Short mmCIF file of C-alpha atoms and ligand atoms in Angstrom, two decimals:
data_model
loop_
_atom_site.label_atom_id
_atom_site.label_comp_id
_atom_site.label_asym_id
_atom_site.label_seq_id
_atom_site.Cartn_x
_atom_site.Cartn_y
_atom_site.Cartn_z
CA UNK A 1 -217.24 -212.41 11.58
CA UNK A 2 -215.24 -215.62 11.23
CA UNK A 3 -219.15 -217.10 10.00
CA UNK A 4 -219.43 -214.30 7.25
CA UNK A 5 -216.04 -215.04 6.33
CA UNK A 6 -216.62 -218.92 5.26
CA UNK A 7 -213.32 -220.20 4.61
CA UNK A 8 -213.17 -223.38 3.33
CA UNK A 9 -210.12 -226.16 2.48
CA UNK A 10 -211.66 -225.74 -1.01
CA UNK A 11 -214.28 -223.74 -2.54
CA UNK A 12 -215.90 -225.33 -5.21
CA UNK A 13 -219.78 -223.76 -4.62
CA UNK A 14 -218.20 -220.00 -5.34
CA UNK A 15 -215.86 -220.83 -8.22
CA UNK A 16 -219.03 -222.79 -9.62
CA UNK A 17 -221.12 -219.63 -9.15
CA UNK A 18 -218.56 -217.91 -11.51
CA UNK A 19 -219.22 -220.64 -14.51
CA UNK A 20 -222.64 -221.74 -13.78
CA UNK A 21 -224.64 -220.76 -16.96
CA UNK A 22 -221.37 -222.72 -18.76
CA UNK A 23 -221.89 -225.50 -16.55
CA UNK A 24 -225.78 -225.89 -16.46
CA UNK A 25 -226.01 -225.32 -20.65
CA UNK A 26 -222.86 -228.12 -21.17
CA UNK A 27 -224.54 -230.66 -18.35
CA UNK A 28 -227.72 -229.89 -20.12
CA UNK A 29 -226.53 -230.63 -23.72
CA UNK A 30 -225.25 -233.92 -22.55
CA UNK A 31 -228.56 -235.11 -21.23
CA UNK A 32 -230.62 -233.98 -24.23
CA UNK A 33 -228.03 -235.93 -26.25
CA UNK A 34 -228.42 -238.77 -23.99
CA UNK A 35 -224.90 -239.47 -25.43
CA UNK A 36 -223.42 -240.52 -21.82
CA UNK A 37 -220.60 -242.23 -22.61
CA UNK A 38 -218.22 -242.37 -25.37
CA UNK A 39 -218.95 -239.27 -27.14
CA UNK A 40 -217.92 -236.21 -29.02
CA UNK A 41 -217.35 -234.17 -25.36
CA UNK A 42 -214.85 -237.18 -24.58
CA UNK A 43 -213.48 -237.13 -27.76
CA UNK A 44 -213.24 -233.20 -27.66
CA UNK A 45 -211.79 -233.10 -23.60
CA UNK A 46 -209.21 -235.91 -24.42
CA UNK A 47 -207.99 -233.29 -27.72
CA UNK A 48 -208.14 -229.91 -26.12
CA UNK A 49 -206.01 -231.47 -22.98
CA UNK A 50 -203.64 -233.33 -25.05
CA UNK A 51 -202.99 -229.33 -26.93
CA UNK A 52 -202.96 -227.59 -23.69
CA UNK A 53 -200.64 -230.27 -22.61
CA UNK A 54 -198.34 -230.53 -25.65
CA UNK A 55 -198.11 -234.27 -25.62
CA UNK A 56 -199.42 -236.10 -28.56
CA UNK A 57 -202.07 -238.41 -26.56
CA UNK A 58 -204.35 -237.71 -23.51
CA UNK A 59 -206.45 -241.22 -22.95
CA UNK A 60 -209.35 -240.62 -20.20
CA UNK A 61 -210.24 -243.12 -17.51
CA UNK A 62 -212.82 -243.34 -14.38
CA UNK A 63 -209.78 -241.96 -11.80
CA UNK A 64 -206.42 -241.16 -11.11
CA UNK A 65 -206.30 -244.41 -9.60
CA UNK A 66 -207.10 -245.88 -12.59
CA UNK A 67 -204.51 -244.08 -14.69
CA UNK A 68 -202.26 -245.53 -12.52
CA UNK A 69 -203.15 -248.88 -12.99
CA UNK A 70 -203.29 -248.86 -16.38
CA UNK A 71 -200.04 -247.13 -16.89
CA UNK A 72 -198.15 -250.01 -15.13
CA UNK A 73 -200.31 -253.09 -16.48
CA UNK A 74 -199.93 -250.73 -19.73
CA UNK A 75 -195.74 -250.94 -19.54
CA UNK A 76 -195.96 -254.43 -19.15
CA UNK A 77 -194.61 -254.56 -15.26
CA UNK A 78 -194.94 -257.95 -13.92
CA UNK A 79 -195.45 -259.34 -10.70
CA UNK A 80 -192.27 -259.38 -8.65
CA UNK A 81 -191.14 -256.65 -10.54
CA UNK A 82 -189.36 -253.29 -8.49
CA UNK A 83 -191.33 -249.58 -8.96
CA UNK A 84 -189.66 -246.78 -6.94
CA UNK A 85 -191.75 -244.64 -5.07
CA UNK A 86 -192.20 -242.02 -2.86
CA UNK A 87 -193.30 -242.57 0.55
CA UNK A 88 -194.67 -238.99 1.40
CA UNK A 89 -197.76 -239.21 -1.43
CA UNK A 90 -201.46 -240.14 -1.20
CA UNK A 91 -201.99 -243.97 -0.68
CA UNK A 92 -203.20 -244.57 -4.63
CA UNK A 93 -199.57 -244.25 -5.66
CA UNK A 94 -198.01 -246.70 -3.90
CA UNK A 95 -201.70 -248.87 -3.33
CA UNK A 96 -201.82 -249.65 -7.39
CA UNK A 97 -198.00 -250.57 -7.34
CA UNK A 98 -199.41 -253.17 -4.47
CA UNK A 99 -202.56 -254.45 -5.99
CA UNK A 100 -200.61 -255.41 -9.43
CA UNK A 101 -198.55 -257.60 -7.41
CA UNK A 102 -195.60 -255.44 -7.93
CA UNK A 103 -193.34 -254.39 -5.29
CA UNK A 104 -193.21 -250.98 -3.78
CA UNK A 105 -189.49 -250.26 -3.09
CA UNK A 106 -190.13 -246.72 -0.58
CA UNK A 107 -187.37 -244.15 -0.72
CA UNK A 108 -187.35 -240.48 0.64
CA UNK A 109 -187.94 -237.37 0.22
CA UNK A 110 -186.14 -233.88 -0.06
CA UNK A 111 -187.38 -232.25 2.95
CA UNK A 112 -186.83 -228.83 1.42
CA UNK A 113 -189.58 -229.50 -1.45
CA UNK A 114 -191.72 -232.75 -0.34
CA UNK A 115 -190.66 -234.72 -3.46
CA UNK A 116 -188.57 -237.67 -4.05
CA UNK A 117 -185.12 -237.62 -3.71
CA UNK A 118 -183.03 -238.57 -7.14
CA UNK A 119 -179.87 -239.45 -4.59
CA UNK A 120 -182.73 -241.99 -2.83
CA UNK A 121 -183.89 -243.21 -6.19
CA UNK A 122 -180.40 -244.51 -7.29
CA UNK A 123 -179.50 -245.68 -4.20
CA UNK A 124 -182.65 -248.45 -4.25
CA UNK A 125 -181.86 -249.88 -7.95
CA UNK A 126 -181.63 -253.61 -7.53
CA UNK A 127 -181.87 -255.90 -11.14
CA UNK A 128 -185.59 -256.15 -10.09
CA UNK A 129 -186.51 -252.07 -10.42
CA UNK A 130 -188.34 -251.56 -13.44
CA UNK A 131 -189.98 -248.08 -12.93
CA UNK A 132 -189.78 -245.05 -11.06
CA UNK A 133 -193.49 -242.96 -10.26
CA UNK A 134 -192.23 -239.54 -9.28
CA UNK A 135 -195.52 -237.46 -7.70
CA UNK A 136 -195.32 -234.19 -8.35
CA UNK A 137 -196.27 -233.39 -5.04
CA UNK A 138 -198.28 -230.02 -3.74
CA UNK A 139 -198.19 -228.57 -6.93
CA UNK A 140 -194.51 -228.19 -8.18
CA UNK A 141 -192.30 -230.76 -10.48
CA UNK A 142 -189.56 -233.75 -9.35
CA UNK A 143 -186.30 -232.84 -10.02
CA UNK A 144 -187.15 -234.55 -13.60
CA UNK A 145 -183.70 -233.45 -15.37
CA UNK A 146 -181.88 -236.25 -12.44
CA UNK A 147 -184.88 -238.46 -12.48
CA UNK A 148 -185.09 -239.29 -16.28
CA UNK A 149 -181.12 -238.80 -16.64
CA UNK A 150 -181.39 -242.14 -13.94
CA UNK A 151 -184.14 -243.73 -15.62
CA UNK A 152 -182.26 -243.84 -18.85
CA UNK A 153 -178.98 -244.61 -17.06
CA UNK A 154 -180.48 -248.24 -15.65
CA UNK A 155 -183.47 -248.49 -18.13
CA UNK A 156 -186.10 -247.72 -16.23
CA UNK A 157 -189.60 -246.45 -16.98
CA UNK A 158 -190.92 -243.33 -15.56
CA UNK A 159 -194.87 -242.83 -14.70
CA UNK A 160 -195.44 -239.44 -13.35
CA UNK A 161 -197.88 -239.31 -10.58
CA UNK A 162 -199.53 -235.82 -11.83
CA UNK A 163 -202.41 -235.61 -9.75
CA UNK A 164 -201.57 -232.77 -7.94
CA UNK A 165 -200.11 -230.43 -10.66
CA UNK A 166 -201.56 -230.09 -13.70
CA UNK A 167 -200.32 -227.52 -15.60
CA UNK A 168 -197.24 -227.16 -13.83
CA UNK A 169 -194.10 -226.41 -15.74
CA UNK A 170 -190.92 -227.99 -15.37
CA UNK A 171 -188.37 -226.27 -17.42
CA UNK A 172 -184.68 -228.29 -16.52
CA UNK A 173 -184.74 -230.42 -19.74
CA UNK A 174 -184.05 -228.76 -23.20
CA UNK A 175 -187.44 -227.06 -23.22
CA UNK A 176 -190.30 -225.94 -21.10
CA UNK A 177 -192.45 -228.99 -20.96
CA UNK A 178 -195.98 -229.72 -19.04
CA UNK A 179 -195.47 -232.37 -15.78
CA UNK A 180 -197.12 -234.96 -17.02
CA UNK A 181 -195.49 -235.42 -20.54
CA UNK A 182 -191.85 -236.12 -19.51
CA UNK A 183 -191.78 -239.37 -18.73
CA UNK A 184 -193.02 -242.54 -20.73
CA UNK A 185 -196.26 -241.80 -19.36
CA UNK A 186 -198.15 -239.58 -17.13
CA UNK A 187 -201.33 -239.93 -14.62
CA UNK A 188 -203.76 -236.95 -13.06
CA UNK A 189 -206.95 -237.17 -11.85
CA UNK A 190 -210.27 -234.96 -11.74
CA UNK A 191 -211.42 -235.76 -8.68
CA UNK A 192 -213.74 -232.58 -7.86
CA UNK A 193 -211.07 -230.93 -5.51
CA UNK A 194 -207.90 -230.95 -7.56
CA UNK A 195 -206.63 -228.37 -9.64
CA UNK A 196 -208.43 -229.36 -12.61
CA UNK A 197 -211.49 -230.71 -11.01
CA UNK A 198 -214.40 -232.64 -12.34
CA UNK A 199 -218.35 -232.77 -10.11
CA UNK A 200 -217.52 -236.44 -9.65
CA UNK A 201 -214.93 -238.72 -10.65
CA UNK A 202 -212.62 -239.18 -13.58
CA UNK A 203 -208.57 -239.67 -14.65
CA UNK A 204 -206.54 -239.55 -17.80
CA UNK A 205 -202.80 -240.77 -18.77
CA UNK A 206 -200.92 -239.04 -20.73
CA UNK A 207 -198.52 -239.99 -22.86
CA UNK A 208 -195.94 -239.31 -26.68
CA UNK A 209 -195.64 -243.04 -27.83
CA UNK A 210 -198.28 -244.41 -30.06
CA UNK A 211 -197.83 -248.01 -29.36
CA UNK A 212 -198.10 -247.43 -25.64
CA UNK A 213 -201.33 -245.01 -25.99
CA UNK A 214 -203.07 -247.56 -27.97
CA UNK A 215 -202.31 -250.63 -25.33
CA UNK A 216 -203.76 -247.66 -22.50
CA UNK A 217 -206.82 -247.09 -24.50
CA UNK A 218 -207.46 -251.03 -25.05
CA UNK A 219 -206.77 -251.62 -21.42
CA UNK A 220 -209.38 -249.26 -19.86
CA UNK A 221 -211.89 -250.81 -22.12
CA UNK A 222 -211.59 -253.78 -21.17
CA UNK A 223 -208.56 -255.11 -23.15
CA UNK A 224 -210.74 -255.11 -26.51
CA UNK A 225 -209.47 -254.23 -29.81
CA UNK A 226 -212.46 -253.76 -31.98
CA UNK A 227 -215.86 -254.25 -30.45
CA UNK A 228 -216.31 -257.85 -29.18
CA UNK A 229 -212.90 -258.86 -29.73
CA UNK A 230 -210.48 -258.61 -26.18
CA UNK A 231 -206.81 -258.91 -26.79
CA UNK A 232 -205.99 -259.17 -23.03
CA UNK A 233 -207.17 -258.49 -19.66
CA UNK A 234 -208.48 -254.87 -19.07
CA UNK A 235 -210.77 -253.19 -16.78
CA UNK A 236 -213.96 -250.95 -16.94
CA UNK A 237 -212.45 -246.91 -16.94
CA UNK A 238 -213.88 -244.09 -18.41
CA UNK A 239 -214.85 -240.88 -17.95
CA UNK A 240 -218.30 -239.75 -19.10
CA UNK A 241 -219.38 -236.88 -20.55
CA UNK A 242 -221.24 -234.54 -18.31
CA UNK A 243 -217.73 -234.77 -16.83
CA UNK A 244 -215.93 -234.38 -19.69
CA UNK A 245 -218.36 -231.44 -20.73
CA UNK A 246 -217.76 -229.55 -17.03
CA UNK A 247 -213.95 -230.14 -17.93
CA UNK A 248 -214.13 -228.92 -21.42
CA UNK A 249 -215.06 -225.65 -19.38
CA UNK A 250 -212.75 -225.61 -16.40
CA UNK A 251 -209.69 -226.84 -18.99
CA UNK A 252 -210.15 -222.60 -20.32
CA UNK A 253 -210.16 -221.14 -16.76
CA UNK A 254 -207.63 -223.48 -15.98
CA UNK A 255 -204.30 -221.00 -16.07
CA UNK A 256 -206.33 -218.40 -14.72
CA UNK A 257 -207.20 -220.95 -11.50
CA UNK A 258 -203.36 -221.45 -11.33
CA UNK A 259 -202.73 -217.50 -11.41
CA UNK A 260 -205.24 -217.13 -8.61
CA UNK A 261 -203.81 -220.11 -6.39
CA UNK A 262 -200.17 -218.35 -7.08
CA UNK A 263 -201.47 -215.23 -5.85
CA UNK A 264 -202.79 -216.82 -2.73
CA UNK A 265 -199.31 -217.92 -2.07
CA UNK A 266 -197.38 -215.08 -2.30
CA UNK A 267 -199.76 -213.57 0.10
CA UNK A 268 -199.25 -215.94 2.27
CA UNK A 269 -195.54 -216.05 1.75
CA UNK A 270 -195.50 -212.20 2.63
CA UNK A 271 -196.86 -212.42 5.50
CA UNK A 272 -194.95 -216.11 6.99
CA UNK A 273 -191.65 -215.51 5.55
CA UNK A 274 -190.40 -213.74 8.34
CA UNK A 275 -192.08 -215.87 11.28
CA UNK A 276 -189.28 -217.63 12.75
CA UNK A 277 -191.20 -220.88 13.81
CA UNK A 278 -192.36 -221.26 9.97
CA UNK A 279 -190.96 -222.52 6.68
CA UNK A 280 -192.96 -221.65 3.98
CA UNK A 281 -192.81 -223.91 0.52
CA UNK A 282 -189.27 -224.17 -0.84
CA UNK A 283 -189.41 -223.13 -4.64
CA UNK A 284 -186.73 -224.62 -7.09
CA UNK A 285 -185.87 -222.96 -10.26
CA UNK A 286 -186.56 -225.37 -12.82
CA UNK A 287 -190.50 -225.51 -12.06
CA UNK A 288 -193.02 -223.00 -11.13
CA UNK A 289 -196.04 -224.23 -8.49
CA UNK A 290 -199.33 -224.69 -9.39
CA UNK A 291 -200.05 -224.89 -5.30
CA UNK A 292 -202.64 -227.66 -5.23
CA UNK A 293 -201.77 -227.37 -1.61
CA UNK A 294 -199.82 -224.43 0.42
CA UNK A 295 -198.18 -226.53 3.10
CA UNK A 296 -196.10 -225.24 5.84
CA UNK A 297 -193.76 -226.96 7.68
CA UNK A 298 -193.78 -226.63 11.80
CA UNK A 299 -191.07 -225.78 14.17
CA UNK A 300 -190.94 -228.93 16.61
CA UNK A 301 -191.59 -226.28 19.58
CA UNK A 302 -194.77 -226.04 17.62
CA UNK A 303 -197.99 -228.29 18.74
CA UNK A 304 -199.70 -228.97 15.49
CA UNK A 305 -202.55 -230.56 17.39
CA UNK A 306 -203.39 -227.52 19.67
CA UNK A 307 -202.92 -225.06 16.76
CA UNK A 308 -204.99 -227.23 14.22
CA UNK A 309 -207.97 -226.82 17.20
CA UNK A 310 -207.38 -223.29 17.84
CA UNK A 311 -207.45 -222.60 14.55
CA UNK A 312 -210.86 -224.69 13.58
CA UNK A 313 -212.36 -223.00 16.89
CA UNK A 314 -211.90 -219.56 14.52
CA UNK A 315 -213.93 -220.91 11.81
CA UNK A 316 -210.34 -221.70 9.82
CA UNK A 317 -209.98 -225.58 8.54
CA UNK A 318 -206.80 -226.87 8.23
CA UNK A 319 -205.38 -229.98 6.88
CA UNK A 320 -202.14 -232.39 7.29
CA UNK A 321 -201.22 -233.92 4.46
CA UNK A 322 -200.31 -236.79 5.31
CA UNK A 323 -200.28 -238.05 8.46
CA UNK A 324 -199.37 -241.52 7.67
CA UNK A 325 -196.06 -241.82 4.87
CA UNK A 326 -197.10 -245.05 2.84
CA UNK A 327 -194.39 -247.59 3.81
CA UNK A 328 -195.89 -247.09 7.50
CA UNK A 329 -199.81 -248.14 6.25
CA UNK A 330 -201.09 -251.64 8.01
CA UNK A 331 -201.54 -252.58 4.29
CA UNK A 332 -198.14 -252.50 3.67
CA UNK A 333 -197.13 -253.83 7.10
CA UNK A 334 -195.14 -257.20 4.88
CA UNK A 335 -192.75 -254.99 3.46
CA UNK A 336 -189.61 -254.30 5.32
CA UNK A 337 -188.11 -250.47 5.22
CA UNK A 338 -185.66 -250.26 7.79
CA UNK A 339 -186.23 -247.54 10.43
CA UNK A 340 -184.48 -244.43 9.59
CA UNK A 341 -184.14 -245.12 5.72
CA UNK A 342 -186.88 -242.51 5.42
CA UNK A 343 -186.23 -240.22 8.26
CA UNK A 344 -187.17 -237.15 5.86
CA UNK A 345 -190.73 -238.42 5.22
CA UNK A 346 -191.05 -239.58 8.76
CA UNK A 347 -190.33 -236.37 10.08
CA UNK A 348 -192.49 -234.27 7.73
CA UNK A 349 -195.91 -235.99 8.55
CA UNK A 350 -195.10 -234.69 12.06
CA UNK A 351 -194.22 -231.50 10.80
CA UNK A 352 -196.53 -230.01 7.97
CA UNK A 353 -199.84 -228.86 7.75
CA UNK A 354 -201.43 -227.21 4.75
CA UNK A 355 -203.78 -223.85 4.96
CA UNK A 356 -207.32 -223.26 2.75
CA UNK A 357 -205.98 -223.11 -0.63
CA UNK A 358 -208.23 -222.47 -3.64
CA UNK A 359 -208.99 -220.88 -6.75
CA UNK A 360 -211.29 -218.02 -4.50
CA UNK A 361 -209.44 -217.09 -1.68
CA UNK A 362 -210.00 -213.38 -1.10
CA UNK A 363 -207.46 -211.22 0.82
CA UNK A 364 -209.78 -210.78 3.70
CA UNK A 365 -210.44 -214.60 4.22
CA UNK A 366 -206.39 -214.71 3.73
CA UNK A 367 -205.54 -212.39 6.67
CA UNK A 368 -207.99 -213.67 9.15
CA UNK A 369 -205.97 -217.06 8.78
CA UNK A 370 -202.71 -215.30 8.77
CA UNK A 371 -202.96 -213.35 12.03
CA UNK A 372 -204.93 -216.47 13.71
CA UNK A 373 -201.56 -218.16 12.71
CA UNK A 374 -199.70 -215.25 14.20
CA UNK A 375 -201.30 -215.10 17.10
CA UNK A 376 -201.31 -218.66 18.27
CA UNK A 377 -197.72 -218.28 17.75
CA UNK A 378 -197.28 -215.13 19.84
CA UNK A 379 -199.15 -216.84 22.68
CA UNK A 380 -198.37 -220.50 22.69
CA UNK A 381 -194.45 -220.29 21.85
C1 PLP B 401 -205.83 -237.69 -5.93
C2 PLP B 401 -204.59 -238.43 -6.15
C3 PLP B 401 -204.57 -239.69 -6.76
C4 PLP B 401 -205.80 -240.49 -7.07
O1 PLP B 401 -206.80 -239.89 -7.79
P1 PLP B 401 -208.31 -240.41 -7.69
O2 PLP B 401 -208.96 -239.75 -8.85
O3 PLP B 401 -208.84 -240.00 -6.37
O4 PLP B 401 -208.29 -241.89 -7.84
C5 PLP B 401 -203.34 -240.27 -7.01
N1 PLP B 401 -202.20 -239.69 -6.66
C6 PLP B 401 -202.17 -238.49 -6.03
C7 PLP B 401 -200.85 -237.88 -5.68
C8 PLP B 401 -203.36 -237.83 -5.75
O5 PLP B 401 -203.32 -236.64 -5.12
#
């Protein structure tokens, strides 16, 4: 049963089934171009995402590391120089901010929603801060109304860490604008298992300022401003375009992906709201959730170890992300956060643990999981 079933984390083999003949034509189009890298499916991914986006410039890279990277060296952050950052985030955030010499000032998290806490932000300004990265964590938007009102109050930049939420909405400013576009710049990647997902690796930044667009495009090739002539120090990024061809595809199925990852939610919010041991994902009003991850948080009666097992034993994978907040990583052993200054983010990685979420969950696959979850509960607690 639980073999037929095949639940996966993420199912990229049966969404592919479902564009294949798109896929395979594009990929093949590409290769009897043998235009691999700078061309017209770059060109024509970089426009369509910038109009789905509603921001004036979309500039691709090689990762959503890279876009990260580049946005800072882009702004012009020095070494010695303060960026504010979550702790509770995937180690590229906080790694890039590291690498670049600059220093990673940690602050916490709202436990309610996983993302960093405006209240946190201001309370780590020093004259050193120079930027804030807000990661749009799981899916749904920072509180970007307090974030940018506090970047503007202290002149600060803001680099959104978008990885996880393309396409996500965040409707507290004036008007409905994309995650991504709100602040003087914004990262994602398409690495294969996000949200919008490439079949290897690749990144963008996004951004509205012309000036700033231009020094990100002259960066990622390596600092040059017409060919053979480098202005400054840049690096090797770019995305190539079998990837950008698979992405010109995926960018059209894209809010259909996000309706069928909703759906998957509210199933499972239907069927965990009412389990006393469980808090499913706290919503806030000003953004919807694209879910790139349905995480639940754990009652501390709960053993996440023993249920994680019991659950893998029924053919069900199941994921904690992340076990390790950043400020407690070897690599960033030097810097000092004092013990209790993020008790939020502390707490969570002991706490959460995120269920297969995907673009082709079926119902079936969904309540199998569910009443595994159910009845672990009913017989461990
Ligand atoms: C995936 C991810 C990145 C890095 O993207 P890569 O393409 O793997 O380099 C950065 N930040 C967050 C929050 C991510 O989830």
């Amino acid at each position: 049963m639980q073999r037929d079933l095949n639940i996966q984390m993420v199912d990229l083999k049966t969404q592919y089934q479902h564009i294949k003949n798109d896929v395979d034509n594009a990929m093949q189009q590409v290769i009897n171009s043998t235009q691999f890298i700078n061309g017209d499916e770059v060109k024509n991914f970089q426009a369509e995402l910038a109009d789905y986006l509603g921001v004036k410039h979309v500039i691709t890279c090689g990762n959503g590391t890279d876009a990260l990277q580049i946005a800072m060296m882009g702004l012009g952050l020095k070494p010695g120089d303060e960026v504010i950052t979550p702790s509770f985030t995937y180690i590229a955030t906080t790694e890039v901010i590291g690498l670049l010499g600059l220093k990673p000032v940690f602050v916490d998290c709202d436990p309610n929603t996983f993302n960093i806490s405006p209240t946190a932000i201001e309370k780590a300004i020093t004259k050193k801060t120079r930027a804030i990265v807000p990661v749009h964590l799981f899916g749904q938007s920072c509180d970007m109304a307090e974030i940018m009102n506090i970047a503007s109050k202290y002149n600060l930049f803001v680099i959104e860490d978008n990885a996880q939420a393309i396409g996500c909405t965040y409707s507290g400013l004036d008007h409905p604008q994309k995650t991504g576009t709100i602040g003087n710049v914004g990262c994602t990647s398409f690495f294969p298992s996000k949200n919008l997902g490439c079949y290897g690796d690749g990144g963008a930044m996004m951004t509205n300022d012309d000036e700033l667009a231009q020094q990100l495009r002259m960066i990622a090739n390596h600092g040059q401003s017409k060919k053979y002539y480098h202005d400054r120090v840049g690096c090797n990024s770019r995305l190539d375009n079998i990837q950008a061809a698979i992405l010109r595809i995926k960018l059209r199925q894209l809010d259909t992906y996000i309706h069928n990852r909703q759906k998957a939610a509210a199933f499972y919010d239907k069927h965990f709201e009412s389990v006393p041991k469980l808090k499913i994902p706290v919503r806030i009003t000003d953004s919807n959730h694209v879910f790139h991850q349905y995480t639940l948080q754990l009652d501390d009666s709960i053993n996440r170890d023993y249920l994680i097992s019991y659950l893998k034993e029924n053919g069900i994978p199941a994921m904690v992300y992340y076990p390790v907040p950043a400020h407690l990583q070897k690599m960033f052993s030097s810097i000092d956060v004092s013990k209790g200054d993020l008790s939020n983010t502390e707490w969570l990685t002991t706490r959460v643990i995120s269920l297969p979420m995907h673009t082709e969950l079926t119902e079936k696959q969904q309540l199998f999981i569910v009443n595994h979850i159910k009845n672990y509960l009913n017989t461990n607690s």
